[in-house]
mmCIF file of N, CA and C in Angstrom:
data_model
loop_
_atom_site.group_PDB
_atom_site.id
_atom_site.type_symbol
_atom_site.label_atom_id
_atom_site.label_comp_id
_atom_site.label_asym_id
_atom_site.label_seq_id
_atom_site.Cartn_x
_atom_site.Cartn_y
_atom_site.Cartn_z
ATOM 1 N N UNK A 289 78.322 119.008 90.690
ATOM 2 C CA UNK A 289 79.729 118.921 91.044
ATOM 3 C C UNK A 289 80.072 120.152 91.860
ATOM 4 N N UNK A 290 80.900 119.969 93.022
ATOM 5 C CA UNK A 290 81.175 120.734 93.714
ATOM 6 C C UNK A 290 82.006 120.976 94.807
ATOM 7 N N UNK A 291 82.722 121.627 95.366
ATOM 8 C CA UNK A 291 83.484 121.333 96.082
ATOM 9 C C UNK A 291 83.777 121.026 97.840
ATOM 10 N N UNK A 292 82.445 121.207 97.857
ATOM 11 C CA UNK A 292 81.661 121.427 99.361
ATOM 12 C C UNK A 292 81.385 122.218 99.819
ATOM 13 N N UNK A 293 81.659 123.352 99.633
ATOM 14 C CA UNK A 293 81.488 124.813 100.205
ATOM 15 C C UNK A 293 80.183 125.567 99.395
ATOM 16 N N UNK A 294 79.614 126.289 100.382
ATOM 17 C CA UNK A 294 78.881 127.615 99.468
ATOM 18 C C UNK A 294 79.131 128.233 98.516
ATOM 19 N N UNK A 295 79.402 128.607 97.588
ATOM 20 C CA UNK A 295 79.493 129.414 96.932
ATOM 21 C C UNK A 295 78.311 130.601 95.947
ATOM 22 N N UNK A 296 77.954 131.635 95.844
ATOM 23 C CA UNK A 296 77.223 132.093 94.643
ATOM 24 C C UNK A 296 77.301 131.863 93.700
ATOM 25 N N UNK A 297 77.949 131.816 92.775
ATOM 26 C CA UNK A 297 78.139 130.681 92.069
ATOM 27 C C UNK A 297 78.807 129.379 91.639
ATOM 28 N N UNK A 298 77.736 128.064 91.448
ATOM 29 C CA UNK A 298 78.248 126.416 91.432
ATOM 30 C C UNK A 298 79.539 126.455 90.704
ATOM 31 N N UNK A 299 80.489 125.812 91.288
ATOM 32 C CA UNK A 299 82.111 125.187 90.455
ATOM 33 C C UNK A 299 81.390 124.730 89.228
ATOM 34 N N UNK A 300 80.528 124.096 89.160
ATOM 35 C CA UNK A 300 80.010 123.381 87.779
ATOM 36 C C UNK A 300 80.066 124.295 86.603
ATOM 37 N N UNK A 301 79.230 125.381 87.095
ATOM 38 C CA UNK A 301 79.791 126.442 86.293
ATOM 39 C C UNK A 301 80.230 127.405 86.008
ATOM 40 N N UNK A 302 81.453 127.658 86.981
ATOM 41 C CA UNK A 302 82.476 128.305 86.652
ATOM 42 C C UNK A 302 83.311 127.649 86.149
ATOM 43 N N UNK A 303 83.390 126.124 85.610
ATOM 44 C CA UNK A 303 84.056 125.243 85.253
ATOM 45 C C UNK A 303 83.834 125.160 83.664
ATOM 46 N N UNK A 304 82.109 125.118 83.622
ATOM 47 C CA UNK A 304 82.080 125.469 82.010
ATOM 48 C C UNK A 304 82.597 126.490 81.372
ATOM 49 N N UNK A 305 82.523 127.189 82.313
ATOM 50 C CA UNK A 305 82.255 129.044 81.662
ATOM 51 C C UNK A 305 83.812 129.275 81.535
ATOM 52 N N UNK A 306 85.144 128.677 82.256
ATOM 53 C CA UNK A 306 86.486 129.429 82.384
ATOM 54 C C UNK A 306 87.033 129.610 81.029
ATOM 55 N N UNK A 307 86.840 128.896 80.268
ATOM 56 C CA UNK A 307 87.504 129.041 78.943
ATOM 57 C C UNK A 307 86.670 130.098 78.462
ATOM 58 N N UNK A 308 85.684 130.476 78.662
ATOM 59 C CA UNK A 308 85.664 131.466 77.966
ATOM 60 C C UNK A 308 85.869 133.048 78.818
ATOM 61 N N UNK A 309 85.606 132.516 79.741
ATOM 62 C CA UNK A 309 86.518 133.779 80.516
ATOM 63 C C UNK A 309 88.023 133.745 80.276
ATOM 64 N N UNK A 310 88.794 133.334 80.222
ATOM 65 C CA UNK A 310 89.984 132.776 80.249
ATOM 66 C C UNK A 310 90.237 133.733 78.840
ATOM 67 N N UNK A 311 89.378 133.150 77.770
ATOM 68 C CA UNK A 311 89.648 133.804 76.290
ATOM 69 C C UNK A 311 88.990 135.536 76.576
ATOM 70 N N UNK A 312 88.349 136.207 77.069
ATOM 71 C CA UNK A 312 87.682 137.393 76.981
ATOM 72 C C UNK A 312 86.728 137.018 76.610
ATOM 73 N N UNK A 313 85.508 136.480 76.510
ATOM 74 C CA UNK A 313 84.678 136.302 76.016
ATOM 75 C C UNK A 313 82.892 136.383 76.622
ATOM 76 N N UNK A 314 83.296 136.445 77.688
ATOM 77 C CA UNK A 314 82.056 136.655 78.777
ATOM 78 C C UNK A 314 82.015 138.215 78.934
ATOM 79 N N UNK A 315 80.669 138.925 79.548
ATOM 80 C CA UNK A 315 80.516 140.086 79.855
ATOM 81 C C UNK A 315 80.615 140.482 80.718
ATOM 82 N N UNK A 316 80.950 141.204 81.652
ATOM 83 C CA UNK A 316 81.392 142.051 82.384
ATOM 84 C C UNK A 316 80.614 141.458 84.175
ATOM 85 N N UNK A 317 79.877 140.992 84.399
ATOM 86 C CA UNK A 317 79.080 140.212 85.087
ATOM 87 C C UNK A 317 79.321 138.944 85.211
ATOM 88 N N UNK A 318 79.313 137.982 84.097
ATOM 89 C CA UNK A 318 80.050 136.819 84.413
ATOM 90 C C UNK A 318 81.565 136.695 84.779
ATOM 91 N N UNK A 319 82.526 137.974 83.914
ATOM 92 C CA UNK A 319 83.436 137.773 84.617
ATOM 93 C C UNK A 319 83.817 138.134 86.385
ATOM 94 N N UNK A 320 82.716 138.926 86.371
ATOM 95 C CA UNK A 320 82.942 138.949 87.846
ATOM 96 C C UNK A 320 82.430 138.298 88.972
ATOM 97 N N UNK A 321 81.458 137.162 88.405
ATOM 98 C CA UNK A 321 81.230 136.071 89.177
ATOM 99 C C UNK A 321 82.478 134.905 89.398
ATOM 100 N N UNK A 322 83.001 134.933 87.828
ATOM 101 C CA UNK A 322 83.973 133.950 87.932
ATOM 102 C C UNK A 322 84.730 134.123 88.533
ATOM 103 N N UNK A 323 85.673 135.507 88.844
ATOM 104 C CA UNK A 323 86.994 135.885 89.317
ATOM 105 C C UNK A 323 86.637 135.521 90.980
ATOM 106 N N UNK A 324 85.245 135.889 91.522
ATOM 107 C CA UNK A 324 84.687 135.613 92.464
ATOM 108 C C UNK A 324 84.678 134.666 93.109
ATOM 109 N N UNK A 325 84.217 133.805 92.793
ATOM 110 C CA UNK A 325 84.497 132.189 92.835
ATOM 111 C C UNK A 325 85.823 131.709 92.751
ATOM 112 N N UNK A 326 86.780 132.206 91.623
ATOM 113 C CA UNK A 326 88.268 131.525 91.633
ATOM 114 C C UNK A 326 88.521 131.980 93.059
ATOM 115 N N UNK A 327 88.418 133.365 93.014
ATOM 116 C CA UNK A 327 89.141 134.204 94.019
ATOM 117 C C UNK A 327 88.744 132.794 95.504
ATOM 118 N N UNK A 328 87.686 132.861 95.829
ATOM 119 C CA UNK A 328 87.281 131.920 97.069
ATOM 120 C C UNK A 328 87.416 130.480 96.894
ATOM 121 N N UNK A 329 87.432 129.968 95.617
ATOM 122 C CA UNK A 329 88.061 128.353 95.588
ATOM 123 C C UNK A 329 89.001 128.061 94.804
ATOM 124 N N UNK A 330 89.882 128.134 94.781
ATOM 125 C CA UNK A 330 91.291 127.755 93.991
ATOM 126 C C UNK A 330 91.072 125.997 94.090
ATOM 127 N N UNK A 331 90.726 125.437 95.615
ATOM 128 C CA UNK A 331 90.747 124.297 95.422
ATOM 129 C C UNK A 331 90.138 123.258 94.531
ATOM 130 N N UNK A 332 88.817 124.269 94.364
ATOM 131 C CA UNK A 332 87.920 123.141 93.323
ATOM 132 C C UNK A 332 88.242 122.787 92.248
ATOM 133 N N UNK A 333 89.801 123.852 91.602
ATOM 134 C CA UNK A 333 89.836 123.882 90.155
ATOM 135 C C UNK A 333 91.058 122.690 90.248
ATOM 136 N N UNK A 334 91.900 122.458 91.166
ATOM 137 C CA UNK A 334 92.864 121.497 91.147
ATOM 138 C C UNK A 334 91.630 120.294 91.538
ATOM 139 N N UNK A 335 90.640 120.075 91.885
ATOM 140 C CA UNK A 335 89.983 118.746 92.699
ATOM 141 C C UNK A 335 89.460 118.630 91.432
ATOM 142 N N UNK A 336 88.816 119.507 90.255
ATOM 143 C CA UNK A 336 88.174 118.509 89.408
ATOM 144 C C UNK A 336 89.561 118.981 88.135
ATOM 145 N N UNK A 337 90.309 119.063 88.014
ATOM 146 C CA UNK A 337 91.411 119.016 87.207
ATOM 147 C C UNK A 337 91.595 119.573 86.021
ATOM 148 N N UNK A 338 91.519 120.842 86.218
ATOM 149 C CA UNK A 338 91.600 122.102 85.331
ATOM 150 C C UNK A 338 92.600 121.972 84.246
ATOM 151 N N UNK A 339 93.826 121.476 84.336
ATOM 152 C CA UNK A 339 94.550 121.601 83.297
ATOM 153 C C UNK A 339 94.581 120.014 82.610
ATOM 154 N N UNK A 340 93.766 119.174 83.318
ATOM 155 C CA UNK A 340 93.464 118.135 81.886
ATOM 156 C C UNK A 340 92.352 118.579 81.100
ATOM 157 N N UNK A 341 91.760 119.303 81.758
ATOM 158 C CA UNK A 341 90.330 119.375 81.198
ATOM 159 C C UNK A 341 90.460 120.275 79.712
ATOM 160 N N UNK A 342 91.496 121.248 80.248
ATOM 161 C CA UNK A 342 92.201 122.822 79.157
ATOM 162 C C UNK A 342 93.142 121.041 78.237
ATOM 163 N N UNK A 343 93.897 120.559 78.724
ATOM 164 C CA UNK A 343 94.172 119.703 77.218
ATOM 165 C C UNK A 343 93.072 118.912 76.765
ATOM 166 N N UNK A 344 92.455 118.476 77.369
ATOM 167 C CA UNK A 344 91.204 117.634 76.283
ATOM 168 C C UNK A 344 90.503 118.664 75.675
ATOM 169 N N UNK A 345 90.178 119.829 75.801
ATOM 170 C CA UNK A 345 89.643 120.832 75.264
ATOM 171 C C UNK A 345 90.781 120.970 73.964
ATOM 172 N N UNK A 346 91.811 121.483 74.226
ATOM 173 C CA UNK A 346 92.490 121.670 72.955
ATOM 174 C C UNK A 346 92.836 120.785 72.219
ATOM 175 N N UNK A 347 92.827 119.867 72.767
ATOM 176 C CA UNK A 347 92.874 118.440 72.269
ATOM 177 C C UNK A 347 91.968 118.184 70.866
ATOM 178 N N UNK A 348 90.335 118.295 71.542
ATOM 179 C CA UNK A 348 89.024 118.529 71.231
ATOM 180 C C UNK A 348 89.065 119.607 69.721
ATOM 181 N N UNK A 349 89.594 120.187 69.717
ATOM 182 C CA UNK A 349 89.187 121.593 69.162
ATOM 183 C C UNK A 349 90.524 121.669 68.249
ATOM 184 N N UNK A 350 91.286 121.186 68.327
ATOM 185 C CA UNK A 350 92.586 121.536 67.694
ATOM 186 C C UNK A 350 93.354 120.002 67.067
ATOM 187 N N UNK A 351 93.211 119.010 67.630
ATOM 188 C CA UNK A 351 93.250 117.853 67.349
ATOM 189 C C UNK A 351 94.871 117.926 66.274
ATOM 190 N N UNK A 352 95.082 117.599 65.299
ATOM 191 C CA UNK A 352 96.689 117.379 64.717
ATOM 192 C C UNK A 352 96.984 118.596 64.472
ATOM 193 N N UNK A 353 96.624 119.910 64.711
ATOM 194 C CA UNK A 353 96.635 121.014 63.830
ATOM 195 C C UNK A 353 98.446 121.792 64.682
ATOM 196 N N UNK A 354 99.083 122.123 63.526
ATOM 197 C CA UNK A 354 100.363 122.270 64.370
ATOM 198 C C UNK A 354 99.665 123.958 65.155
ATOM 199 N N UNK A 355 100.102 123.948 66.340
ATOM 200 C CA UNK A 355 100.744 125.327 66.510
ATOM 201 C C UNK A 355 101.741 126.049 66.659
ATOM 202 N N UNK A 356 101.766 127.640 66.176
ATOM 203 C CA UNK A 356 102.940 128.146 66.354
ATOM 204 C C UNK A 356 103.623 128.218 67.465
ATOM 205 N N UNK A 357 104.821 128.328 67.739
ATOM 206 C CA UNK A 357 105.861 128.838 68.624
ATOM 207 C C UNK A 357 105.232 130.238 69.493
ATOM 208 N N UNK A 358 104.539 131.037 68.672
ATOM 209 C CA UNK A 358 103.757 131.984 69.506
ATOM 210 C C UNK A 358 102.467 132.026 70.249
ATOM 211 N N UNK A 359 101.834 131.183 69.122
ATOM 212 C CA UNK A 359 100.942 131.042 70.384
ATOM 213 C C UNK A 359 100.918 130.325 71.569
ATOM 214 N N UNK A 360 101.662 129.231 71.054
ATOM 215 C CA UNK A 360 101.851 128.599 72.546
ATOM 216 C C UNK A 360 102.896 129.024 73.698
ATOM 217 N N UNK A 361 103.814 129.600 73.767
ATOM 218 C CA UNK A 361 103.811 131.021 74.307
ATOM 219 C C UNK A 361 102.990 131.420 75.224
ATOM 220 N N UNK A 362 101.839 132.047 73.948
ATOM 221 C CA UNK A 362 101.015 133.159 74.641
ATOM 222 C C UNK A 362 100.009 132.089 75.882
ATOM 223 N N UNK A 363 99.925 131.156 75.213
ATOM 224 C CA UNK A 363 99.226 130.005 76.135
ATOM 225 C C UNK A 363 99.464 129.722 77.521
ATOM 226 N N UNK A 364 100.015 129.581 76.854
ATOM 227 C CA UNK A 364 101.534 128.450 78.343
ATOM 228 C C UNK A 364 101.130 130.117 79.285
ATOM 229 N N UNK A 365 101.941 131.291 78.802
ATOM 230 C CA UNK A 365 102.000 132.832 79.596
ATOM 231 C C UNK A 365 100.504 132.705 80.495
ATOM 232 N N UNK A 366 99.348 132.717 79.547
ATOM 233 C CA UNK A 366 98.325 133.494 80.387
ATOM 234 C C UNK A 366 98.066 131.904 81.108
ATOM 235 N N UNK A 367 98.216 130.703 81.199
ATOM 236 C CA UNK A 367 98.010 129.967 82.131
ATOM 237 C C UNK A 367 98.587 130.263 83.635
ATOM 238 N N UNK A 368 99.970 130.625 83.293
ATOM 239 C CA UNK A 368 101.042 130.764 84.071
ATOM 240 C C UNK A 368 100.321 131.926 84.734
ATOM 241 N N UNK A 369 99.917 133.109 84.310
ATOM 242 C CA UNK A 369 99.067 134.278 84.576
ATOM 243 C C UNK A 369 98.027 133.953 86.082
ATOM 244 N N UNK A 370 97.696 133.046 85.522
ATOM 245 C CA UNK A 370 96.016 132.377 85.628
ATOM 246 C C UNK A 370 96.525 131.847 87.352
ATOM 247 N N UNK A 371 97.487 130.594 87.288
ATOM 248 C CA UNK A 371 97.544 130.434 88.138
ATOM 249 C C UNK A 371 98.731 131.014 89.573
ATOM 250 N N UNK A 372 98.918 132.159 88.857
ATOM 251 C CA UNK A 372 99.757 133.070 89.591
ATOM 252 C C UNK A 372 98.458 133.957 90.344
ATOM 253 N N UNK A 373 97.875 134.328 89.698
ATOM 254 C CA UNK A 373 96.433 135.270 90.836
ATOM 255 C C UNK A 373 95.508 134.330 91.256
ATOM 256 N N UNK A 374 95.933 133.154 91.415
ATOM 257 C CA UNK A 374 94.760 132.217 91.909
ATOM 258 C C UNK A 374 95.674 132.135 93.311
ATOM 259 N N UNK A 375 96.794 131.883 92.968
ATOM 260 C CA UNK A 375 97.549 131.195 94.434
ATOM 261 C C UNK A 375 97.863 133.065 95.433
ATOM 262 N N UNK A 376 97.502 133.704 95.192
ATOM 263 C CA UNK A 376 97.266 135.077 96.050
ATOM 264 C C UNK A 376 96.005 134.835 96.906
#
């Protein structure tokens, strides 16, 4: 999967990998492949559909479980985050 362009590293997986960049969870190297890649394709992440993918994930993983008022918040914030330094 891909978006047509070159990149160093495949959308495929910077696609697996964002959630956990997203959470802090990658090292210091992957995150700077990823930011790399966002930084040069913003488009690929709207073409294969980043924010259904983030609800079937929580979907996935969280299924009836209520959440608080804060975290979703903090959610909703660092998305909002997310796609505020993408569109720069």
């Amino acid at each position: 999967m891909s978006c047509g362009n070159h990149h160093d590293t495949d959308c495929r997986e910077v696609l697996d990998k964002v959630y956990a960049y997203l959470d802090g969870e990658l090292d210091e190297s992957n995150c700077a492949d990823i930011r790399e890649h966002l930084d040069e394709c913003h488009p690929c992440l709207e073409e294969y559909g980043l924010e259904q993918v983030v609800k079937q994930l929580v979907a996935k993983h969280c299924g009836c479980d209520q959440v608080s008022a804060d975290l979703r918040a903090k959610v909703l914030g660092r998305i909002d985050q997310v796609r505020s330094e993408l569109a720069r």
